[in-house]
Short mmCIF file of C-alpha atoms and ligand atoms in Angstrom, two decimals:
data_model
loop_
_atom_site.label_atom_id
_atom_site.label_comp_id
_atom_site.label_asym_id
_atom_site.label_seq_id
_atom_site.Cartn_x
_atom_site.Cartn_y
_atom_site.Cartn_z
CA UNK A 1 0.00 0.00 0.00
CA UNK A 2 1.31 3.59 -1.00
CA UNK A 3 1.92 5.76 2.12
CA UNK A 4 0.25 8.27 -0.43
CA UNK A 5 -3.11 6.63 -0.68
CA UNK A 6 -5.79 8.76 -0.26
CA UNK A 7 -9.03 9.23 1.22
CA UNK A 8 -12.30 7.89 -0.17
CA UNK A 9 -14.23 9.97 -2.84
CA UNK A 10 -16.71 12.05 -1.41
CA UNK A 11 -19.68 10.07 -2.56
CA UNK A 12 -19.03 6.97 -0.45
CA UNK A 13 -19.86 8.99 2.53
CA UNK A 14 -22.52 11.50 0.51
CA UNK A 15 -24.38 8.93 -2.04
CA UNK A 16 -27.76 7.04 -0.95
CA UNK A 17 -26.87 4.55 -3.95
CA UNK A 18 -23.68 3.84 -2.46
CA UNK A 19 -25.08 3.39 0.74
CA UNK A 20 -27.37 0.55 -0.47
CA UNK A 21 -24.60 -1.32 -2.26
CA UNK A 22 -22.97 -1.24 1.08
CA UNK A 23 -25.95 -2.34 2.72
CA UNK A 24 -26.66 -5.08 -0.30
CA UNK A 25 -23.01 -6.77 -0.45
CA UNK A 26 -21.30 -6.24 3.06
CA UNK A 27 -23.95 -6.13 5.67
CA UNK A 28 -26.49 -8.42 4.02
CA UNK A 29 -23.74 -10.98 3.21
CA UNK A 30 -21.25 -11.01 6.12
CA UNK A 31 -21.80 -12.26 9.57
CA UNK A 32 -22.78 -9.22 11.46
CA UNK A 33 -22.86 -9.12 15.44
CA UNK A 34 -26.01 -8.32 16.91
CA UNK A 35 -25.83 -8.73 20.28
CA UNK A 36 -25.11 -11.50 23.17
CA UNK A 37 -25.94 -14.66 24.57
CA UNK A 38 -27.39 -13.31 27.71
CA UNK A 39 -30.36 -11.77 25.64
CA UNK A 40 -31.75 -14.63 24.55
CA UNK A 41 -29.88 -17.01 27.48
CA UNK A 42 -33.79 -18.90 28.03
CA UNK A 43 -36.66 -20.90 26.06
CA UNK A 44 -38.81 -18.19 24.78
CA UNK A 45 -36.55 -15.04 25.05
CA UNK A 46 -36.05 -12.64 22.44
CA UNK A 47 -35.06 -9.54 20.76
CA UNK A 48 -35.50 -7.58 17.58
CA UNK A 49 -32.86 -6.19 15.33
CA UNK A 50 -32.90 -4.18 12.19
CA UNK A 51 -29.91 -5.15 9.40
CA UNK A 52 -30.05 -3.14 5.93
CA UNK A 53 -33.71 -2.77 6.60
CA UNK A 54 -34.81 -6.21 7.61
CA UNK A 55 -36.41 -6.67 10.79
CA UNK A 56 -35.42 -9.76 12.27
CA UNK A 57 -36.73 -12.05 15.31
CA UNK A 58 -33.43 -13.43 17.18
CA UNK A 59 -35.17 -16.20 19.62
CA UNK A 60 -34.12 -19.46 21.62
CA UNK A 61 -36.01 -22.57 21.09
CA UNK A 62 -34.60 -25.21 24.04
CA UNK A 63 -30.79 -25.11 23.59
CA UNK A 64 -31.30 -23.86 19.67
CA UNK A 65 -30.53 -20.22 19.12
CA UNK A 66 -33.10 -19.29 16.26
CA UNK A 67 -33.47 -16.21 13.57
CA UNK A 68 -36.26 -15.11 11.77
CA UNK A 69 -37.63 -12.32 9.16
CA UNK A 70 -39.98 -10.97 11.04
CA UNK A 71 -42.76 -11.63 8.23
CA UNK A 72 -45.65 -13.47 8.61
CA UNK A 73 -46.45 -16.59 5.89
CA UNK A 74 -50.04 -14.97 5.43
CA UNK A 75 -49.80 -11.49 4.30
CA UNK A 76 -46.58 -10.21 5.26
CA UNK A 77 -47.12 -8.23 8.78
CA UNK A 78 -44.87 -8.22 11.33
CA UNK A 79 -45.95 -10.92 13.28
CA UNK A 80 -43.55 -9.46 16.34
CA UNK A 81 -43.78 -5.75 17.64
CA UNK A 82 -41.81 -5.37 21.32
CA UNK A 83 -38.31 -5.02 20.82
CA UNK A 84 -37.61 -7.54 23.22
CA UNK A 85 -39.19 -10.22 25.72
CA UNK A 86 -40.43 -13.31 25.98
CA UNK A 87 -42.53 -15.24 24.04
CA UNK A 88 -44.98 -17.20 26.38
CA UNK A 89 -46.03 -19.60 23.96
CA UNK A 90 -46.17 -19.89 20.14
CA UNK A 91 -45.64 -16.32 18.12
CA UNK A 92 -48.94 -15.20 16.95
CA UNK A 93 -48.84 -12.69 14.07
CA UNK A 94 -51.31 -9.78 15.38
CA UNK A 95 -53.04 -9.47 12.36
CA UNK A 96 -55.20 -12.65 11.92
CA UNK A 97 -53.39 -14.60 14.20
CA UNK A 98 -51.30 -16.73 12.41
CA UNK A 99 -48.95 -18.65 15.06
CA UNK A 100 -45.25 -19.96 14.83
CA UNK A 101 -43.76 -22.34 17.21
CA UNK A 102 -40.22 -20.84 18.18
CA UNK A 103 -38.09 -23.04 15.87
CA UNK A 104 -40.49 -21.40 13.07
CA UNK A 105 -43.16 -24.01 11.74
CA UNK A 106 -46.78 -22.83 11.25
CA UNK A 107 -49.01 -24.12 14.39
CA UNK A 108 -51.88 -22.88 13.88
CA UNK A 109 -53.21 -20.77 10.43
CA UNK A 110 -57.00 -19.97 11.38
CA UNK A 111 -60.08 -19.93 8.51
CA UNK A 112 -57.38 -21.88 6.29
CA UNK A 113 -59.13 -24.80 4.17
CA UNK A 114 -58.78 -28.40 4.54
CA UNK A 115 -56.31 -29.10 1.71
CA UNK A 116 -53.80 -26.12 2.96
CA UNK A 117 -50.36 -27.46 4.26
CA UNK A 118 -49.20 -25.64 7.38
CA UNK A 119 -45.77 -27.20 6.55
CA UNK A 120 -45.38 -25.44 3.40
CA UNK A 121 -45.27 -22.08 5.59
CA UNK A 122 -42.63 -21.78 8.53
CA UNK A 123 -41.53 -18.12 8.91
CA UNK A 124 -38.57 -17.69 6.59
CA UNK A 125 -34.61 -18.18 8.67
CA UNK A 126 -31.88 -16.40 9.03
CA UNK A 127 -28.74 -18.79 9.63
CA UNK A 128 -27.21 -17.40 13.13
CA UNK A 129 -24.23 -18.48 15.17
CA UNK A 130 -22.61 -17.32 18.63
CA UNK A 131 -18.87 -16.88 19.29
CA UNK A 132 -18.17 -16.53 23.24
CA UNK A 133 -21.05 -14.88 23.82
CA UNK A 134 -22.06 -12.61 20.68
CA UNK A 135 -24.63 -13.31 18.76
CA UNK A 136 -24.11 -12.97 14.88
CA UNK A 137 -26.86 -12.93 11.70
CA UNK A 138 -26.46 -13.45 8.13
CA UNK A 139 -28.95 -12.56 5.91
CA UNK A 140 -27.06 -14.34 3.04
CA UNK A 141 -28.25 -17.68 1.86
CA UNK A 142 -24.99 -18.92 1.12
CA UNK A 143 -22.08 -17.67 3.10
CA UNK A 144 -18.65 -18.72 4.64
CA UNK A 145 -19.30 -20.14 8.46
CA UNK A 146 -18.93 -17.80 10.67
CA UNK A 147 -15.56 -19.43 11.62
CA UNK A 148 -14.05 -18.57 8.57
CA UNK A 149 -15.44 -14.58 9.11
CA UNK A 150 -13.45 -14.68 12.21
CA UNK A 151 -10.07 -16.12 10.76
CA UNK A 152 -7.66 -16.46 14.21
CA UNK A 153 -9.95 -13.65 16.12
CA UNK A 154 -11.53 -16.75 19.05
CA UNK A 155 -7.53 -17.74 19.67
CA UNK A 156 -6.55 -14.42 19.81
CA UNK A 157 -8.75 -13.05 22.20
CA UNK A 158 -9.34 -16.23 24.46
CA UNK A 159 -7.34 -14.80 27.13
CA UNK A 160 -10.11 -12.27 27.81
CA UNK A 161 -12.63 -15.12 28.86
CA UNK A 162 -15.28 -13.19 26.45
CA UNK A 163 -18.06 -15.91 26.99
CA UNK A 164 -17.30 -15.35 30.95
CA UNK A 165 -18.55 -11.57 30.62
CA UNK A 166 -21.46 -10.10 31.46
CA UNK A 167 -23.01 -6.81 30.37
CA UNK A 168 -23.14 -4.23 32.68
CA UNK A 169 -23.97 -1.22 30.29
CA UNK A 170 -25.60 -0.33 27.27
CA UNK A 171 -25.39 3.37 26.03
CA UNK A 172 -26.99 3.78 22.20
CA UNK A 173 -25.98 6.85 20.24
CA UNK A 174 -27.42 8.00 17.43
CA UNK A 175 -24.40 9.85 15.03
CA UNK A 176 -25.08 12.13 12.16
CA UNK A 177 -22.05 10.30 10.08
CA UNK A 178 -21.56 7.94 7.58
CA UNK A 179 -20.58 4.03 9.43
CA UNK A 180 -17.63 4.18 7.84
CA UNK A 181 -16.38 7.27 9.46
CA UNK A 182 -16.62 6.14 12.23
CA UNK A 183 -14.76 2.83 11.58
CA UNK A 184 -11.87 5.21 10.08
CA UNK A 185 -11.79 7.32 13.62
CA UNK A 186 -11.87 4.30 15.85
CA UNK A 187 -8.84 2.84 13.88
CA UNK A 188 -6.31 5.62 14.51
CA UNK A 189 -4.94 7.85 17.51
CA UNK A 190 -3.73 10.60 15.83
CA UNK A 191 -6.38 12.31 16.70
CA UNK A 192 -6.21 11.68 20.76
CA UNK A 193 -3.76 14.40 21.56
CA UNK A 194 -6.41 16.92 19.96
CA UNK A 195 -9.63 14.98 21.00
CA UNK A 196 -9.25 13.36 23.72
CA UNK A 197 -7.56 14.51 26.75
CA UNK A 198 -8.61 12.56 29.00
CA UNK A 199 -7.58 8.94 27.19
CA UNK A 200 -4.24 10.78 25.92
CA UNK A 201 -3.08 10.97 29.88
CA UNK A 202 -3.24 6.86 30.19
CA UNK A 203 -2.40 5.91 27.31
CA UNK A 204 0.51 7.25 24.60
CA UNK A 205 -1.09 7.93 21.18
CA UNK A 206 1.68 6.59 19.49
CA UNK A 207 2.56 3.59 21.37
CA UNK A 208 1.97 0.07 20.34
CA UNK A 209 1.23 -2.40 17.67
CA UNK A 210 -1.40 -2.86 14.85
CA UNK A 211 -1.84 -6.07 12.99
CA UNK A 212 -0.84 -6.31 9.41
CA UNK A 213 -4.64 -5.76 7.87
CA UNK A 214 -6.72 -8.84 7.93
CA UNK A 215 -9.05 -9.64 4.88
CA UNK A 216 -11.84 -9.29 7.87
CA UNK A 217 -10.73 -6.89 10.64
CA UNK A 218 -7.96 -4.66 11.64
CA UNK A 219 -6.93 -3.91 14.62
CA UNK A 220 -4.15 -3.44 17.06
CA UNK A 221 -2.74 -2.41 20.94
CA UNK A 222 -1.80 0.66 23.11
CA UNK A 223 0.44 0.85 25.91
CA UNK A 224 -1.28 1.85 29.17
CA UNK A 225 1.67 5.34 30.68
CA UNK A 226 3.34 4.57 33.55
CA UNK A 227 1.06 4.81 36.58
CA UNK A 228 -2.50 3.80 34.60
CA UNK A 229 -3.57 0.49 35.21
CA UNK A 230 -7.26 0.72 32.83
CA UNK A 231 -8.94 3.13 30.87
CA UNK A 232 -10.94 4.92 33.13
CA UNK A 233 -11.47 8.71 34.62
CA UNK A 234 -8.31 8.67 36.50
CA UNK A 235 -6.50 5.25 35.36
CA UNK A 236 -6.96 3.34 38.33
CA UNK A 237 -8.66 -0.19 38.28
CA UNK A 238 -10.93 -1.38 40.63
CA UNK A 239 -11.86 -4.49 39.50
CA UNK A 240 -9.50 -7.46 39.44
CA UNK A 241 -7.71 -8.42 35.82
CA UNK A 242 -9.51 -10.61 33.90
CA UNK A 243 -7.87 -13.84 35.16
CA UNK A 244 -6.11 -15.39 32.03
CA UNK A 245 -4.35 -12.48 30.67
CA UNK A 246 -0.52 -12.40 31.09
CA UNK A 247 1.55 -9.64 32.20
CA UNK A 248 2.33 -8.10 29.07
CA UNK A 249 -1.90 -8.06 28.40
CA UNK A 250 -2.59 -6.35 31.44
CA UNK A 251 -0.37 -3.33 30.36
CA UNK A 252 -2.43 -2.95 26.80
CA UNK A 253 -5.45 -2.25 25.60
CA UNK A 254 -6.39 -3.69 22.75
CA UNK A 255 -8.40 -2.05 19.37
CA UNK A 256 -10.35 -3.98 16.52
CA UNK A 257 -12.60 -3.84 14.30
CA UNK A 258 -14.16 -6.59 13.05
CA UNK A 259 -15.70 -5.91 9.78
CA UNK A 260 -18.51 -5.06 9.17
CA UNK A 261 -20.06 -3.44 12.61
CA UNK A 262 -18.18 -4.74 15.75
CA UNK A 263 -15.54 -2.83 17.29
CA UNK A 264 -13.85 -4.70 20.68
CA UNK A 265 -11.62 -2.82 22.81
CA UNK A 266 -10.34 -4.74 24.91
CA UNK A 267 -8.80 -4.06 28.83
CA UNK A 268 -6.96 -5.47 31.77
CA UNK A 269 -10.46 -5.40 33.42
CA UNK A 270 -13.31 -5.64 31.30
CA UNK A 271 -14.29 -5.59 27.79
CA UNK A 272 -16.18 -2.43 25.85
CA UNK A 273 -18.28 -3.38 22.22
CA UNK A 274 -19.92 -0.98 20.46
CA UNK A 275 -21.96 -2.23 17.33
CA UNK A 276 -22.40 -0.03 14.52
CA UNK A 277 -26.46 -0.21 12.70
CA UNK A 278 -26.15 2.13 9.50
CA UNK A 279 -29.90 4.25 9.06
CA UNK A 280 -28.62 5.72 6.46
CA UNK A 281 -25.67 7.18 4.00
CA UNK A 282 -25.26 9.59 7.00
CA UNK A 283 -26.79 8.42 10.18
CA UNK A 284 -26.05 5.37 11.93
CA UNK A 285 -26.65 4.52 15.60
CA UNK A 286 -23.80 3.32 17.60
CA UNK A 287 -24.14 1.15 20.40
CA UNK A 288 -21.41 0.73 22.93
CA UNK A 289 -21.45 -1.90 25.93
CA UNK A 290 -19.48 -2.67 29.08
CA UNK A 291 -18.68 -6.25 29.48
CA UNK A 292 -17.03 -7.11 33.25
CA UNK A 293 -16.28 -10.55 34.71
CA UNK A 294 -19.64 -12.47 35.71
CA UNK A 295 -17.12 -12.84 39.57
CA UNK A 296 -16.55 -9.43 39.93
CA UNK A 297 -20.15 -8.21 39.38
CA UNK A 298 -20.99 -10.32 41.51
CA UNK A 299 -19.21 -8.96 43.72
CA UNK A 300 -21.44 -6.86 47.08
CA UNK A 301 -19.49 -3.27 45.87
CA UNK A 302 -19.09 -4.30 42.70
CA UNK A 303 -19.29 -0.62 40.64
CA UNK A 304 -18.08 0.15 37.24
CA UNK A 305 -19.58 4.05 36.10
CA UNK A 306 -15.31 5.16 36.22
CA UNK A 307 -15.19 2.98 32.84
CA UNK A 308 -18.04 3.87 31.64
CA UNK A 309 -18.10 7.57 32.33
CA UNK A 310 -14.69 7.55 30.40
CA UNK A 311 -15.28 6.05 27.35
CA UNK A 312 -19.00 7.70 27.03
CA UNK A 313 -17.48 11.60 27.17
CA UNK A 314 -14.93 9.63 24.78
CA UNK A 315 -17.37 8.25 22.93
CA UNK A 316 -19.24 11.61 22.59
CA UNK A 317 -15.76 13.18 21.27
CA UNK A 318 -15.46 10.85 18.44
CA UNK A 319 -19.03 10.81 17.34
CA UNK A 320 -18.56 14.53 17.33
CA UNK A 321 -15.87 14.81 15.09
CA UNK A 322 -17.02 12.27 12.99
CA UNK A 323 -20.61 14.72 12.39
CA UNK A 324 -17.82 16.70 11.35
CA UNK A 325 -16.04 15.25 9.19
CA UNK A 326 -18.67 14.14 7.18
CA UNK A 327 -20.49 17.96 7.23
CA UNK A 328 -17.00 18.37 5.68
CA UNK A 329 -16.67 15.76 3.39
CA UNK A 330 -20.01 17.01 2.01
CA UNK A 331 -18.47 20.27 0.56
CA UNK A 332 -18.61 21.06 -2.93
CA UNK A 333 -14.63 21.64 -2.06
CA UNK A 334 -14.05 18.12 -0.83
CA UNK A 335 -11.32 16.51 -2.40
CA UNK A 336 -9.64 13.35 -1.28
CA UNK A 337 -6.56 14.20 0.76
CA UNK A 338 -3.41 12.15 2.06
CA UNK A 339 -3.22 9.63 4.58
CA UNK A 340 0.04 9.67 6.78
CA UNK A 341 1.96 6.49 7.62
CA UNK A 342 0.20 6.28 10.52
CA UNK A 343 -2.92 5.84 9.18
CA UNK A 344 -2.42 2.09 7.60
CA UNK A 345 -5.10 0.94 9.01
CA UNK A 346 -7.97 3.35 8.07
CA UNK A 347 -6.54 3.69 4.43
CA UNK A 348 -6.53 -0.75 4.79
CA UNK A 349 -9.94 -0.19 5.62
CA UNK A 350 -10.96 2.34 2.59
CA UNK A 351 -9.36 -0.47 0.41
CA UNK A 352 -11.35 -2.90 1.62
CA UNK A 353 -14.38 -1.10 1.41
CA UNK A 354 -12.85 -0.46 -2.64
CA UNK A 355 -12.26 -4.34 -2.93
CA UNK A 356 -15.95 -5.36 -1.78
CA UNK A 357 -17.84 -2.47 -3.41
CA UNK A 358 -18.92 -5.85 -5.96
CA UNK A 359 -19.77 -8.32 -3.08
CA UNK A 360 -18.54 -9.40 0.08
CA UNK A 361 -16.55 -12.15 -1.82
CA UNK A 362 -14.60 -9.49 -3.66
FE1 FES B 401 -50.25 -12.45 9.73
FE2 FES B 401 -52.60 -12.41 8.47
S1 FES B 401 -50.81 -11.27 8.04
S2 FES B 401 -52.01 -13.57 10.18
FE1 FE B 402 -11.16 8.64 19.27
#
């Protein structure tokens, strides 16, 4: 890669069309993360999420995780309206009552004549998969396992006891930016000196290590200063590590971005995910969780706002700039401009986004 690449043209971030490509070959054919195990942990649980569009019914059925278009087999209604829950007993379509059982088959189609076959009208799946505790959907009929998606990501990161986490906060922003502005900001620090006073004091902006680019995230570490022990308001940790991480992991924190919508930044004491949902070519909400060890909250005085107060003001001072960039990036006097050396990974990122503009498969 040239250290003279440049940034995207304009209408990538500007261009409704483009925007629906994006939608069409990378978020309706990838494995996209949409949540964790814990919100559908019991028979009957479940939640709703929106991908490129499609509302979709994320349930479990026994031990069977279970997605579904949230379509009904008669005349198309939603057949599921709270965003999340329990069902009771079978879903029933509010419309004319239509009912599914929760791995999907038609149970009961009322005013339906003898000859019609309930079998030949299950709601239509989604093929879904968990990796230590997230939850991911593809909308694609035939895809690459999500195993494949995640290349050496589960090895990489089993030191951090992911499926041992439990959530402890969810903040959702909604960001007047393009998605993939705001996978560009969270892949470099230059900006932190500027930005982000706060982070800049624990950690050095230009310390660490990224990863060569991956054909399916990018990512890399940062060396907590001298004197910080987590990212939080003043750098000290008051939860225990996480309890496989060696010594040189509980010095770093960790950045990637797992294409297309999952960032994980990962720290000596908990975990943070946001999940990126694109409304459109420049709006997308954000949401950002707190993941801590299921033995620490369990702990009596177990309290973890100093994390999350840091990396929500944070938060809020990268969603900022990135409204900014792209008010900027809509100018008439918008040109690309030149990425630095140290911006490998967002200009990997642009060329990915240039390899894939034909289909996730290149
Ligand atoms: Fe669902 Fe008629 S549309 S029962
Ligand atoms: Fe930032």
């Amino acid at each position: 890669m040239s250290d003279q690449q440049k940034t995207l043209p304009a209408r990538y971030y500007t261009d409704p069309a483009v925007f629906q490509q994006e939608l069409e070959n990378l978020f309706c054919q990838m494995w996209v993360c949409v949540g964790r195990t814990e919100q559908a942990s019991k028979h009957g649980d479940f939640f709703l999420c929106e991908i490129a569009g499609e509302s979709i019914i994320v349930t479990r059925d026994g031990d069977a995780l279970r997605g579904f278009y949230n379509v009904c087999r008669h005349r198309g209604t939603r057949v599921c309206r709270e965003q999340e829950g329990k069902f009771a007993g079978p879903i029933r379509c509010p419309y004319h009552g239509w009912s599914y059982g929760l791995d999907g088959r038609l149970v009961g189609a009322p005013h339906m004549d003898e000859g019609f076959q309930r079998e030949e009208y299950p709601l239509h799946s989604v093929q879904i998969d968990e990796w230590d505790g997230f939850i991911f959907l593809n909308l694609a009929h035939h895809s690459q396992s999500l195993a494949v998606q995640l290349a050496d990501l589960p090895k990489k990161f089993a030191p951090w006891g992911l499926r041992d986490l439990r959530r402890y906060k969810r903040i959702a922003y909604d960001v007047k930016a393009n998605w993939k502005l705001i996978v560009l900001n969270y892949n470099e620090c230059l900006h932190c000196p500027l930005l982000h006073p706060a982070l800049n004091r624990l950690t050095d902006y230009l310390s660490g290590n990224n990863d060569p680019p991956q054909p399916t995230y990018i990512g890399g570490s940062m060396e907590l200063r001298d004197g910080a022990e987590t990212m939080s308001l003043d750098g000290r940790r008051r939860r225990e590590y996480l309890p496989d991480l060696n010594e040189a992991q509980r010095r770093q924190v960790f950045y990637y971005a797992i294409y297309p919508n999952l960032f994980l930044s990962l720290h000596p004491d908990y975990v943070m995910a946001h999940t990126l949902w694109p409304e459109g070519v420049d709006k997308t909400r954000v949401v950002c969780e707190w993941y801590f060890h299921s033995n620490e909250m369990a702990k009596p005085d177990f309290n973890a706002d100093d994390a999350v107060e840091f990396w929500d003001t944070t938060n809020r001072e990268d969603w900022g700039i990135s409204e900014l960039a792209q008010q900027g990036i809509s100018s008439r006097a918008y040109v690309p401009g030149p990425y630095s050396p140290r911006e490998r990974l967002p200009a990997a990122f642009d060329q990915w986004i240039l390899k894939h503009e034909r289909g996730a498969d290149g």
